[in-house]
Amino acid sequence: MKLYQTVLLAINPDESRAHKLMTKAAILANQNEAELDVVFVELGIGNTNYMDVELGLDCCDNALDFKRIEQLSELSKKSPHPVRSIHIADGDIVKHISDIGKNIHADIVMIGYHKSKIHWGRTLGGEIADKTACDVIIVK
């Protein structure tokens, strides 16, 4: 039984467990014969610099974007399931992940568990779950 047609993995390529998260998302996508998309949102105060990157595209406007594209492309190439596209945004993490999820018709958003030293009341996963119309899974 296929539960999901599109899996969206929200990932930070700088984290040590990024490859492990990519593998878990790939396994979920593979089991469901689903599309796999990857998103990275650079925390910021604005909501600018949104781009979709087709795999293999090696151009962008600034060095940080280029570094992120390289990191995410490298993770995607090592994925046991093909990654359809990479999405990069800057600004409000919850807004961008939920907007991208809606745009690609994601059935599930997978995010890595992250515990901040400062607790603001809501978890990132809880906020994303409130803003999206799909399942949200938090993995370690």
PDB file of C-alpha atoms in Angstrom:
ATOM      1  CA  MET A   1       0.000   0.000   0.000  1.00  0.00           C
ATOM      2  CA  LYS A   2       1.397   3.371  -1.034  1.00  0.00           C
ATOM      3  CA  LEU A   3       0.751   6.056   1.535  1.00  0.00           C
ATOM      4  CA  TYR A   4       2.731   8.906  -0.009  1.00  0.00           C
ATOM      5  CA  GLN A   5       3.319  10.162  -3.546  1.00  0.00           C
ATOM      6  CA  THR A   6       5.654  13.046  -2.670  1.00  0.00           C
ATOM      7  CA  VAL A   7       8.136  13.193   0.209  1.00  0.00           C
ATOM      8  CA  LEU A   8       9.684  16.536   1.159  1.00  0.00           C
ATOM      9  CA  LEU A   9      12.861  16.344   3.214  1.00  0.00           C
ATOM     10  CA  ALA A  10      13.793  19.516   5.100  1.00  0.00           C
ATOM     11  CA  ILE A  11      17.503  19.226   5.751  1.00  0.00           C
ATOM     12  CA  ASN A  12      20.482  21.255   6.872  1.00  0.00           C
ATOM     13  CA  PRO A  13      23.514  20.039   4.911  1.00  0.00           C
ATOM     14  CA  ASP A  14      25.868  21.296   7.649  1.00  0.00           C
ATOM     15  CA  GLU A  15      24.508  18.847  10.227  1.00  0.00           C
ATOM     16  CA  SER A  16      26.538  15.712  10.867  1.00  0.00           C
ATOM     17  CA  ARG A  17      23.514  13.447  10.397  1.00  0.00           C
ATOM     18  CA  ALA A  18      22.401  14.970   7.072  1.00  0.00           C
ATOM     19  CA  HIS A  19      23.382  11.844   5.120  1.00  0.00           C
ATOM     20  CA  LYS A  20      21.479   9.620   7.555  1.00  0.00           C
ATOM     21  CA  LEU A  21      18.353  11.792   7.208  1.00  0.00           C
ATOM     22  CA  MET A  22      18.647  11.699   3.421  1.00  0.00           C
ATOM     23  CA  THR A  23      18.879   7.899   3.547  1.00  0.00           C
ATOM     24  CA  LYS A  24      15.788   7.639   5.764  1.00  0.00           C
ATOM     25  CA  ALA A  25      13.788   9.917   3.451  1.00  0.00           C
ATOM     26  CA  ALA A  26      14.998   7.957   0.422  1.00  0.00           C
ATOM     27  CA  ILE A  27      13.895   4.672   1.980  1.00  0.00           C
ATOM     28  CA  LEU A  28      10.454   6.120   2.734  1.00  0.00           C
ATOM     29  CA  ALA A  29      10.158   7.454  -0.823  1.00  0.00           C
ATOM     30  CA  ASN A  30      11.372   4.165  -2.290  1.00  0.00           C
ATOM     31  CA  GLN A  31       8.912   2.090  -0.248  1.00  0.00           C
ATOM     32  CA  ASN A  32       6.073   4.272  -1.519  1.00  0.00           C
ATOM     33  CA  GLU A  33       7.400   4.669  -5.072  1.00  0.00           C
ATOM     34  CA  ALA A  34       7.187   8.404  -4.341  1.00  0.00           C
ATOM     35  CA  GLU A  35       8.929  11.521  -5.596  1.00  0.00           C
ATOM     36  CA  LEU A  36      11.601  12.881  -3.255  1.00  0.00           C
ATOM     37  CA  ASP A  37      12.260  16.603  -2.965  1.00  0.00           C
ATOM     38  CA  VAL A  38      14.766  18.312  -0.674  1.00  0.00           C
ATOM     39  CA  VAL A  39      14.460  21.747   0.924  1.00  0.00           C
ATOM     40  CA  PHE A  40      16.938  23.863   2.857  1.00  0.00           C
ATOM     41  CA  VAL A  41      15.936  27.178   4.418  1.00  0.00           C
ATOM     42  CA  GLU A  42      18.657  29.524   5.593  1.00  0.00           C
ATOM     43  CA  LEU A  43      17.386  31.201   8.740  1.00  0.00           C
ATOM     44  CA  GLY A  44      17.010  34.919   8.141  1.00  0.00           C
ATOM     45  CA  ILE A  45      14.872  37.930   8.768  1.00  0.00           C
ATOM     46  CA  GLY A  46      13.723  38.328   5.175  1.00  0.00           C
ATOM     47  CA  ASN A  47      11.870  36.073   2.841  1.00  0.00           C
ATOM     48  CA  THR A  48      14.096  36.467  -0.172  1.00  0.00           C
ATOM     49  CA  ASN A  49      16.361  34.392  -2.334  1.00  0.00           C
ATOM     50  CA  TYR A  50      13.898  31.600  -3.104  1.00  0.00           C
ATOM     51  CA  MET A  51      14.996  29.270  -5.859  1.00  0.00           C
ATOM     52  CA  ASP A  52      14.263  25.816  -7.136  1.00  0.00           C
ATOM     53  CA  VAL A  53      17.299  23.980  -8.365  1.00  0.00           C
ATOM     54  CA  GLU A  54      17.123  21.210 -10.875  1.00  0.00           C
ATOM     55  CA  LEU A  55      19.848  18.674 -10.227  1.00  0.00           C
ATOM     56  CA  GLY A  56      22.920  19.487 -12.246  1.00  0.00           C
ATOM     57  CA  LEU A  57      22.346  23.255 -12.328  1.00  0.00           C
ATOM     58  CA  ASP A  58      25.599  24.882 -11.225  1.00  0.00           C
ATOM     59  CA  CYS A  59      24.841  28.590 -11.302  1.00  0.00           C
ATOM     60  CA  CYS A  60      23.698  30.958  -8.645  1.00  0.00           C
ATOM     61  CA  ASP A  61      24.237  34.525  -7.537  1.00  0.00           C
ATOM     62  CA  ASN A  62      26.283  34.314  -4.361  1.00  0.00           C
ATOM     63  CA  ALA A  63      28.896  32.137  -2.729  1.00  0.00           C
ATOM     64  CA  LEU A  64      26.701  30.866   0.112  1.00  0.00           C
ATOM     65  CA  ASP A  65      23.969  29.767  -2.306  1.00  0.00           C
ATOM     66  CA  PHE A  66      26.577  28.012  -4.427  1.00  0.00           C
ATOM     67  CA  LYS A  67      27.992  26.238  -1.359  1.00  0.00           C
ATOM     68  CA  ARG A  68      24.494  25.090  -0.303  1.00  0.00           C
ATOM     69  CA  ILE A  69      23.681  23.873  -3.809  1.00  0.00           C
ATOM     70  CA  GLU A  70      26.922  21.894  -3.907  1.00  0.00           C
ATOM     71  CA  GLN A  71      26.281  20.365  -0.463  1.00  0.00           C
ATOM     72  CA  LEU A  72      22.681  19.452  -1.274  1.00  0.00           C
ATOM     73  CA  SER A  73      23.594  18.129  -4.718  1.00  0.00           C
ATOM     74  CA  GLU A  74      26.284  15.927  -3.182  1.00  0.00           C
ATOM     75  CA  LEU A  75      23.817  14.564  -0.603  1.00  0.00           C
ATOM     76  CA  SER A  76      21.248  13.992  -3.351  1.00  0.00           C
ATOM     77  CA  LYS A  77      23.706  12.097  -5.530  1.00  0.00           C
ATOM     78  CA  LYS A  78      24.426   9.725  -2.636  1.00  0.00           C
ATOM     79  CA  SER A  79      20.730   9.139  -1.975  1.00  0.00           C
ATOM     80  CA  PRO A  80      19.537   5.568  -2.581  1.00  0.00           C
ATOM     81  CA  HIS A  81      16.405   7.085  -4.213  1.00  0.00           C
ATOM     82  CA  PRO A  82      16.518   9.760  -6.933  1.00  0.00           C
ATOM     83  CA  VAL A  83      15.922  13.327  -5.766  1.00  0.00           C
ATOM     84  CA  ARG A  84      13.545  15.158  -8.097  1.00  0.00           C
ATOM     85  CA  SER A  85      14.529  18.696  -7.098  1.00  0.00           C
ATOM     86  CA  ILE A  86      16.228  20.838  -4.501  1.00  0.00           C
ATOM     87  CA  HIS A  87      14.549  23.923  -3.066  1.00  0.00           C
ATOM     88  CA  ILE A  88      16.502  26.677  -1.331  1.00  0.00           C
ATOM     89  CA  ALA A  89      15.024  29.647   0.499  1.00  0.00           C
ATOM     90  CA  ASP A  90      16.086  32.341   2.932  1.00  0.00           C
ATOM     91  CA  GLY A  91      13.983  33.628   5.809  1.00  0.00           C
ATOM     92  CA  ASP A  92      11.064  32.153   7.712  1.00  0.00           C
ATOM     93  CA  ILE A  93      11.707  28.402   7.936  1.00  0.00           C
ATOM     94  CA  VAL A  94       8.128  27.362   8.670  1.00  0.00           C
ATOM     95  CA  LYS A  95       6.650  29.582   5.946  1.00  0.00           C
ATOM     96  CA  HIS A  96       9.018  28.357   3.252  1.00  0.00           C
ATOM     97  CA  ILE A  97       8.746  24.671   4.120  1.00  0.00           C
ATOM     98  CA  SER A  98       4.943  24.852   4.188  1.00  0.00           C
ATOM     99  CA  ASP A  99       4.807  26.905   0.943  1.00  0.00           C
ATOM    100  CA  ILE A 100       7.131  24.510  -0.874  1.00  0.00           C
ATOM    101  CA  GLY A 101       5.192  21.544   0.487  1.00  0.00           C
ATOM    102  CA  LYS A 102       1.985  23.019  -0.937  1.00  0.00           C
ATOM    103  CA  ASN A 103       3.614  23.865  -4.282  1.00  0.00           C
ATOM    104  CA  ILE A 104       4.914  20.338  -4.848  1.00  0.00           C
ATOM    105  CA  HIS A 105       1.823  18.670  -3.306  1.00  0.00           C
ATOM    106  CA  ALA A 106       3.871  16.953  -0.601  1.00  0.00           C
ATOM    107  CA  ASP A 107       2.093  14.180   1.248  1.00  0.00           C
ATOM    108  CA  ILE A 108       4.686  14.118   4.035  1.00  0.00           C
ATOM    109  CA  VAL A 109       7.385  16.462   5.289  1.00  0.00           C
ATOM    110  CA  MET A 110      10.340  14.846   7.027  1.00  0.00           C
ATOM    111  CA  ILE A 111      12.518  16.956   9.300  1.00  0.00           C
ATOM    112  CA  GLY A 112      15.414  16.141  11.589  1.00  0.00           C
ATOM    113  CA  TYR A 113      14.971  16.510  15.312  1.00  0.00           C
ATOM    114  CA  HIS A 114      16.644  19.606  16.671  1.00  0.00           C
ATOM    115  CA  LYS A 115      16.477  20.752  20.252  1.00  0.00           C
ATOM    116  CA  SER A 116      17.344  24.370  20.778  1.00  0.00           C
ATOM    117  CA  LYS A 117      18.934  25.476  24.015  1.00  0.00           C
ATOM    118  CA  ILE A 118      16.290  28.189  24.119  1.00  0.00           C
ATOM    119  CA  HIS A 119      12.706  26.967  24.250  1.00  0.00           C
ATOM    120  CA  TRP A 120      10.221  29.361  22.650  1.00  0.00           C
ATOM    121  CA  GLY A 121       7.101  27.333  23.347  1.00  0.00           C
ATOM    122  CA  ARG A 122       6.558  25.516  20.032  1.00  0.00           C
ATOM    123  CA  THR A 123       8.775  23.078  18.232  1.00  0.00           C
ATOM    124  CA  LEU A 124       9.655  23.545  14.597  1.00  0.00           C
ATOM    125  CA  GLY A 125       7.901  20.271  13.771  1.00  0.00           C
ATOM    126  CA  GLY A 126       4.751  21.396  15.569  1.00  0.00           C
ATOM    127  CA  GLU A 127       4.697  24.694  13.722  1.00  0.00           C
ATOM    128  CA  ILE A 128       5.217  22.989  10.354  1.00  0.00           C
ATOM    129  CA  ALA A 129       2.448  20.495  11.162  1.00  0.00           C
ATOM    130  CA  ASP A 130       0.100  23.397  11.935  1.00  0.00           C
ATOM    131  CA  LYS A 131       0.896  25.159   8.636  1.00  0.00           C
ATOM    132  CA  THR A 132       0.817  22.194   6.252  1.00  0.00           C
ATOM    133  CA  ALA A 133      -1.993  19.971   5.084  1.00  0.00           C
ATOM    134  CA  CYS A 134       0.177  16.857   5.106  1.00  0.00           C
ATOM    135  CA  ASP A 135       1.847  14.510   7.551  1.00  0.00           C
ATOM    136  CA  VAL A 136       4.981  15.683   9.327  1.00  0.00           C
ATOM    137  CA  ILE A 137       7.541  13.249  10.676  1.00  0.00           C
ATOM    138  CA  ILE A 138      10.432  14.188  12.923  1.00  0.00           C
ATOM    139  CA  VAL A 139      13.343  11.741  12.794  1.00  0.00           C
ATOM    140  CA  LYS A 140      16.585  11.429  14.710  1.00  0.00           C
TER     141      LYS A 140
END
